[in-house]
PDB file of C-alpha atoms in Angstrom:
ATOM      1  CA  UNK A  25      66.608   6.561 211.859  1.00  0.00           C
ATOM      2  CA  UNK A  26      68.882   8.701 209.699  1.00  0.00           C
ATOM      3  CA  UNK A  27      69.683   7.622 206.204  1.00  0.00           C
ATOM      4  CA  UNK A  28      72.964   5.643 206.308  1.00  0.00           C
ATOM      5  CA  UNK A  29      74.181   7.445 203.188  1.00  0.00           C
ATOM      6  CA  UNK A  30      74.076  10.767 205.064  1.00  0.00           C
ATOM      7  CA  UNK A  31      76.353   9.473 207.808  1.00  0.00           C
ATOM      8  CA  UNK A  32      79.957   9.987 206.847  1.00  0.00           C
ATOM      9  CA  UNK A  33      83.459   9.799 208.173  1.00  0.00           C
ATOM     10  CA  UNK A  34      84.359  13.148 206.636  1.00  0.00           C
ATOM     11  CA  UNK A  35      86.581  14.247 209.516  1.00  0.00           C
ATOM     12  CA  UNK A  36      88.185  10.977 210.581  1.00  0.00           C
ATOM     13  CA  UNK A  37      88.845   9.432 207.167  1.00  0.00           C
ATOM     14  CA  UNK A  38      91.747  11.687 206.019  1.00  0.00           C
ATOM     15  CA  UNK A  39      93.949  11.100 209.104  1.00  0.00           C
ATOM     16  CA  UNK A  40      92.997   7.423 209.149  1.00  0.00           C
ATOM     17  CA  UNK A  41      93.986   7.084 205.490  1.00  0.00           C
ATOM     18  CA  UNK A  42      97.301   8.816 206.189  1.00  0.00           C
ATOM     19  CA  UNK A  43      97.991   6.316 208.963  1.00  0.00           C
ATOM     20  CA  UNK A  44      96.943   3.333 206.808  1.00  0.00           C
ATOM     21  CA  UNK A  45      99.236   4.353 203.974  1.00  0.00           C
ATOM     22  CA  UNK A  46     102.193   5.713 205.932  1.00  0.00           C
ATOM     23  CA  UNK A  47     102.526   3.436 208.953  1.00  0.00           C
ATOM     24  CA  UNK A  48     103.417   0.227 207.049  1.00  0.00           C
ATOM     25  CA  UNK A  49     106.164   2.092 205.211  1.00  0.00           C
ATOM     26  CA  UNK A  50     107.581   3.567 208.440  1.00  0.00           C
ATOM     27  CA  UNK A  51     107.403   0.195 210.200  1.00  0.00           C
ATOM     28  CA  UNK A  52     109.151  -1.457 207.251  1.00  0.00           C
ATOM     29  CA  UNK A  53     111.949   1.121 207.225  1.00  0.00           C
ATOM     30  CA  UNK A  54     112.472   0.821 210.958  1.00  0.00           C
ATOM     31  CA  UNK A  55     112.475  -2.979 210.866  1.00  0.00           C
ATOM     32  CA  UNK A  56     114.913  -2.873 207.956  1.00  0.00           C
ATOM     33  CA  UNK A  57     117.277  -0.595 209.885  1.00  0.00           C
ATOM     34  CA  UNK A  58     116.921  -2.815 212.962  1.00  0.00           C
ATOM     35  CA  UNK A  59     117.762  -5.933 210.955  1.00  0.00           C
ATOM     36  CA  UNK A  60     120.775  -4.253 209.335  1.00  0.00           C
ATOM     37  CA  UNK A  61     122.167  -2.918 212.615  1.00  0.00           C
ATOM     38  CA  UNK A  62     125.424  -4.245 213.908  1.00  0.00           C
ATOM     39  CA  UNK A  63     126.029  -5.214 217.489  1.00  0.00           C
ATOM     40  CA  UNK A  64     126.518  -3.055 219.443  1.00  0.00           C
ATOM     41  CA  UNK A  65     124.278  -0.526 217.686  1.00  0.00           C
ATOM     42  CA  UNK A  66     125.834   2.749 216.620  1.00  0.00           C
ATOM     43  CA  UNK A  67     125.011   6.007 218.376  1.00  0.00           C
ATOM     44  CA  UNK A  68     122.881   7.025 215.381  1.00  0.00           C
ATOM     45  CA  UNK A  69     120.833   3.830 215.591  1.00  0.00           C
ATOM     46  CA  UNK A  70     120.360   4.200 219.341  1.00  0.00           C
ATOM     47  CA  UNK A  71     119.163   7.801 218.854  1.00  0.00           C
ATOM     48  CA  UNK A  72     116.705   6.665 216.169  1.00  0.00           C
ATOM     49  CA  UNK A  73     115.280   3.906 218.372  1.00  0.00           C
ATOM     50  CA  UNK A  74     115.004   6.249 221.341  1.00  0.00           C
ATOM     51  CA  UNK A  75     113.304   8.801 219.106  1.00  0.00           C
ATOM     52  CA  UNK A  76     110.852   6.131 217.958  1.00  0.00           C
ATOM     53  CA  UNK A  77     109.883   5.351 221.559  1.00  0.00           C
ATOM     54  CA  UNK A  78     109.643   9.023 222.512  1.00  0.00           C
ATOM     55  CA  UNK A  79     107.451   9.748 219.472  1.00  0.00           C
ATOM     56  CA  UNK A  80     105.054   6.957 220.373  1.00  0.00           C
ATOM     57  CA  UNK A  81     104.558   8.333 223.882  1.00  0.00           C
ATOM     58  CA  UNK A  82     104.231  11.887 222.579  1.00  0.00           C
ATOM     59  CA  UNK A  83     101.662  10.880 219.938  1.00  0.00           C
ATOM     60  CA  UNK A  84      99.692   8.917 222.536  1.00  0.00           C
ATOM     61  CA  UNK A  85      99.670  11.900 224.895  1.00  0.00           C
ATOM     62  CA  UNK A  86      98.667  14.337 222.173  1.00  0.00           C
ATOM     63  CA  UNK A  87      95.892  12.023 220.999  1.00  0.00           C
ATOM     64  CA  UNK A  88      94.614  11.526 224.520  1.00  0.00           C
ATOM     65  CA  UNK A  89      94.619  15.268 225.158  1.00  0.00           C
ATOM     66  CA  UNK A  90      92.901  16.066 221.837  1.00  0.00           C
ATOM     67  CA  UNK A  91      90.201  13.455 222.417  1.00  0.00           C
ATOM     68  CA  UNK A  92      89.648  14.674 225.974  1.00  0.00           C
ATOM     69  CA  UNK A  93      89.328  18.267 224.778  1.00  0.00           C
ATOM     70  CA  UNK A  94      86.906  17.247 222.033  1.00  0.00           C
ATOM     71  CA  UNK A  95      84.841  15.215 224.497  1.00  0.00           C
ATOM     72  CA  UNK A  96      84.467  18.237 226.787  1.00  0.00           C
ATOM     73  CA  UNK A  97      83.495  20.407 223.813  1.00  0.00           C
ATOM     74  CA  UNK A  98      80.832  17.865 222.900  1.00  0.00           C
ATOM     75  CA  UNK A  99      79.451  17.994 226.434  1.00  0.00           C
ATOM     76  CA  UNK A 100      79.403  21.784 226.494  1.00  0.00           C
ATOM     77  CA  UNK A 101      77.717  21.954 223.092  1.00  0.00           C
ATOM     78  CA  UNK A 102      75.112  19.386 224.091  1.00  0.00           C
ATOM     79  CA  UNK A 103      74.103  21.301 227.216  1.00  0.00           C
ATOM     80  CA  UNK A 104      74.541  24.862 226.059  1.00  0.00           C
ATOM     81  CA  UNK A 105      72.501  25.012 222.866  1.00  0.00           C
ATOM     82  CA  UNK A 106      68.721  24.747 222.763  1.00  0.00           C
ATOM     83  CA  UNK A 107      68.878  23.004 219.374  1.00  0.00           C
ATOM     84  CA  UNK A 108      70.982  20.212 220.820  1.00  0.00           C
ATOM     85  CA  UNK A 109      68.622  19.804 223.743  1.00  0.00           C
ATOM     86  CA  UNK A 110      65.595  19.724 221.441  1.00  0.00           C
ATOM     87  CA  UNK A 111      67.204  17.146 219.147  1.00  0.00           C
ATOM     88  CA  UNK A 112      67.057  14.502 221.876  1.00  0.00           C
ATOM     89  CA  UNK A 113      63.299  14.354 221.425  1.00  0.00           C
ATOM     90  CA  UNK A 114      63.836  13.178 217.867  1.00  0.00           C
ATOM     91  CA  UNK A 115      65.858   9.939 217.901  1.00  0.00           C
ATOM     92  CA  UNK A 116      66.913  10.278 214.247  1.00  0.00           C
ATOM     93  CA  UNK A 117      68.361  13.752 214.783  1.00  0.00           C
ATOM     94  CA  UNK A 118      69.981  12.624 218.017  1.00  0.00           C
ATOM     95  CA  UNK A 119      71.595   9.645 216.254  1.00  0.00           C
ATOM     96  CA  UNK A 120      72.890  11.786 213.395  1.00  0.00           C
ATOM     97  CA  UNK A 121      74.265  14.353 215.849  1.00  0.00           C
ATOM     98  CA  UNK A 122      75.950  11.672 217.929  1.00  0.00           C
ATOM     99  CA  UNK A 123      77.461  10.204 214.764  1.00  0.00           C
ATOM    100  CA  UNK A 124      78.918  13.586 213.747  1.00  0.00           C
ATOM    101  CA  UNK A 125      80.269  14.218 217.235  1.00  0.00           C
ATOM    102  CA  UNK A 126      81.803  10.754 217.361  1.00  0.00           C
ATOM    103  CA  UNK A 127      83.473  11.372 214.010  1.00  0.00           C
ATOM    104  CA  UNK A 128      84.905  14.641 215.337  1.00  0.00           C
ATOM    105  CA  UNK A 129      86.092  12.901 218.486  1.00  0.00           C
ATOM    106  CA  UNK A 130      87.869  10.117 216.570  1.00  0.00           C
ATOM    107  CA  UNK A 131      89.404  12.611 214.130  1.00  0.00           C
ATOM    108  CA  UNK A 132      90.792  14.652 217.023  1.00  0.00           C
ATOM    109  CA  UNK A 133      92.573  11.577 218.337  1.00  0.00           C
ATOM    110  CA  UNK A 134      93.870  10.446 214.956  1.00  0.00           C
ATOM    111  CA  UNK A 135      95.330  13.780 213.833  1.00  0.00           C
ATOM    112  CA  UNK A 136      98.447  13.737 216.068  1.00  0.00           C
ATOM    113  CA  UNK A 137      99.215  10.138 215.101  1.00  0.00           C
ATOM    114  CA  UNK A 138      98.747  10.872 211.388  1.00  0.00           C
ATOM    115  CA  UNK A 139     101.000  13.925 211.683  1.00  0.00           C
ATOM    116  CA  UNK A 140     103.731  11.858 213.386  1.00  0.00           C
ATOM    117  CA  UNK A 141     103.487   9.095 210.767  1.00  0.00           C
ATOM    118  CA  UNK A 142     103.768  11.619 207.916  1.00  0.00           C
ATOM    119  CA  UNK A 143     106.774  13.325 209.525  1.00  0.00           C
ATOM    120  CA  UNK A 144     108.497   9.979 210.087  1.00  0.00           C
ATOM    121  CA  UNK A 145     107.888   8.896 206.517  1.00  0.00           C
ATOM    122  CA  UNK A 146     109.386  12.129 205.158  1.00  0.00           C
ATOM    123  CA  UNK A 147     112.338  11.988 207.523  1.00  0.00           C
ATOM    124  CA  UNK A 148     113.095   8.312 206.967  1.00  0.00           C
ATOM    125  CA  UNK A 149     112.790   8.576 203.185  1.00  0.00           C
ATOM    126  CA  UNK A 150     115.414  11.346 203.122  1.00  0.00           C
ATOM    127  CA  UNK A 151     117.769   9.518 205.455  1.00  0.00           C
ATOM    128  CA  UNK A 152     121.040   8.216 204.110  1.00  0.00           C
ATOM    129  CA  UNK A 153     121.449   4.486 204.231  1.00  0.00           C
TER     130      UNK A 153
END
């Protein structure tokens, strides 16, 4: 069994941290604008809400595609290198390799979401109220 201190989230932690710190702020700003909206909502507010929905679908699609691509890379690497094939005889090396690949896979899916959250935070913080 690999040493737990050697297993890290070095690839997935930065985008996850960006989401943890940015998403509550973006959600708060959007809820604030929703609560302050008049009825019927202005064209600007309708565009912002439509943009929010479009961004969610786009981020989901990008994440799905990135994770799918990373999964196929993992499969190709596992079957194309003799070192990877030999590591399956040693459970500790196999576990550590699977951990690293899983971290890469999660990071690939989190990056598009983190990028969208950061862009929204910048855009919403510069927006006139």
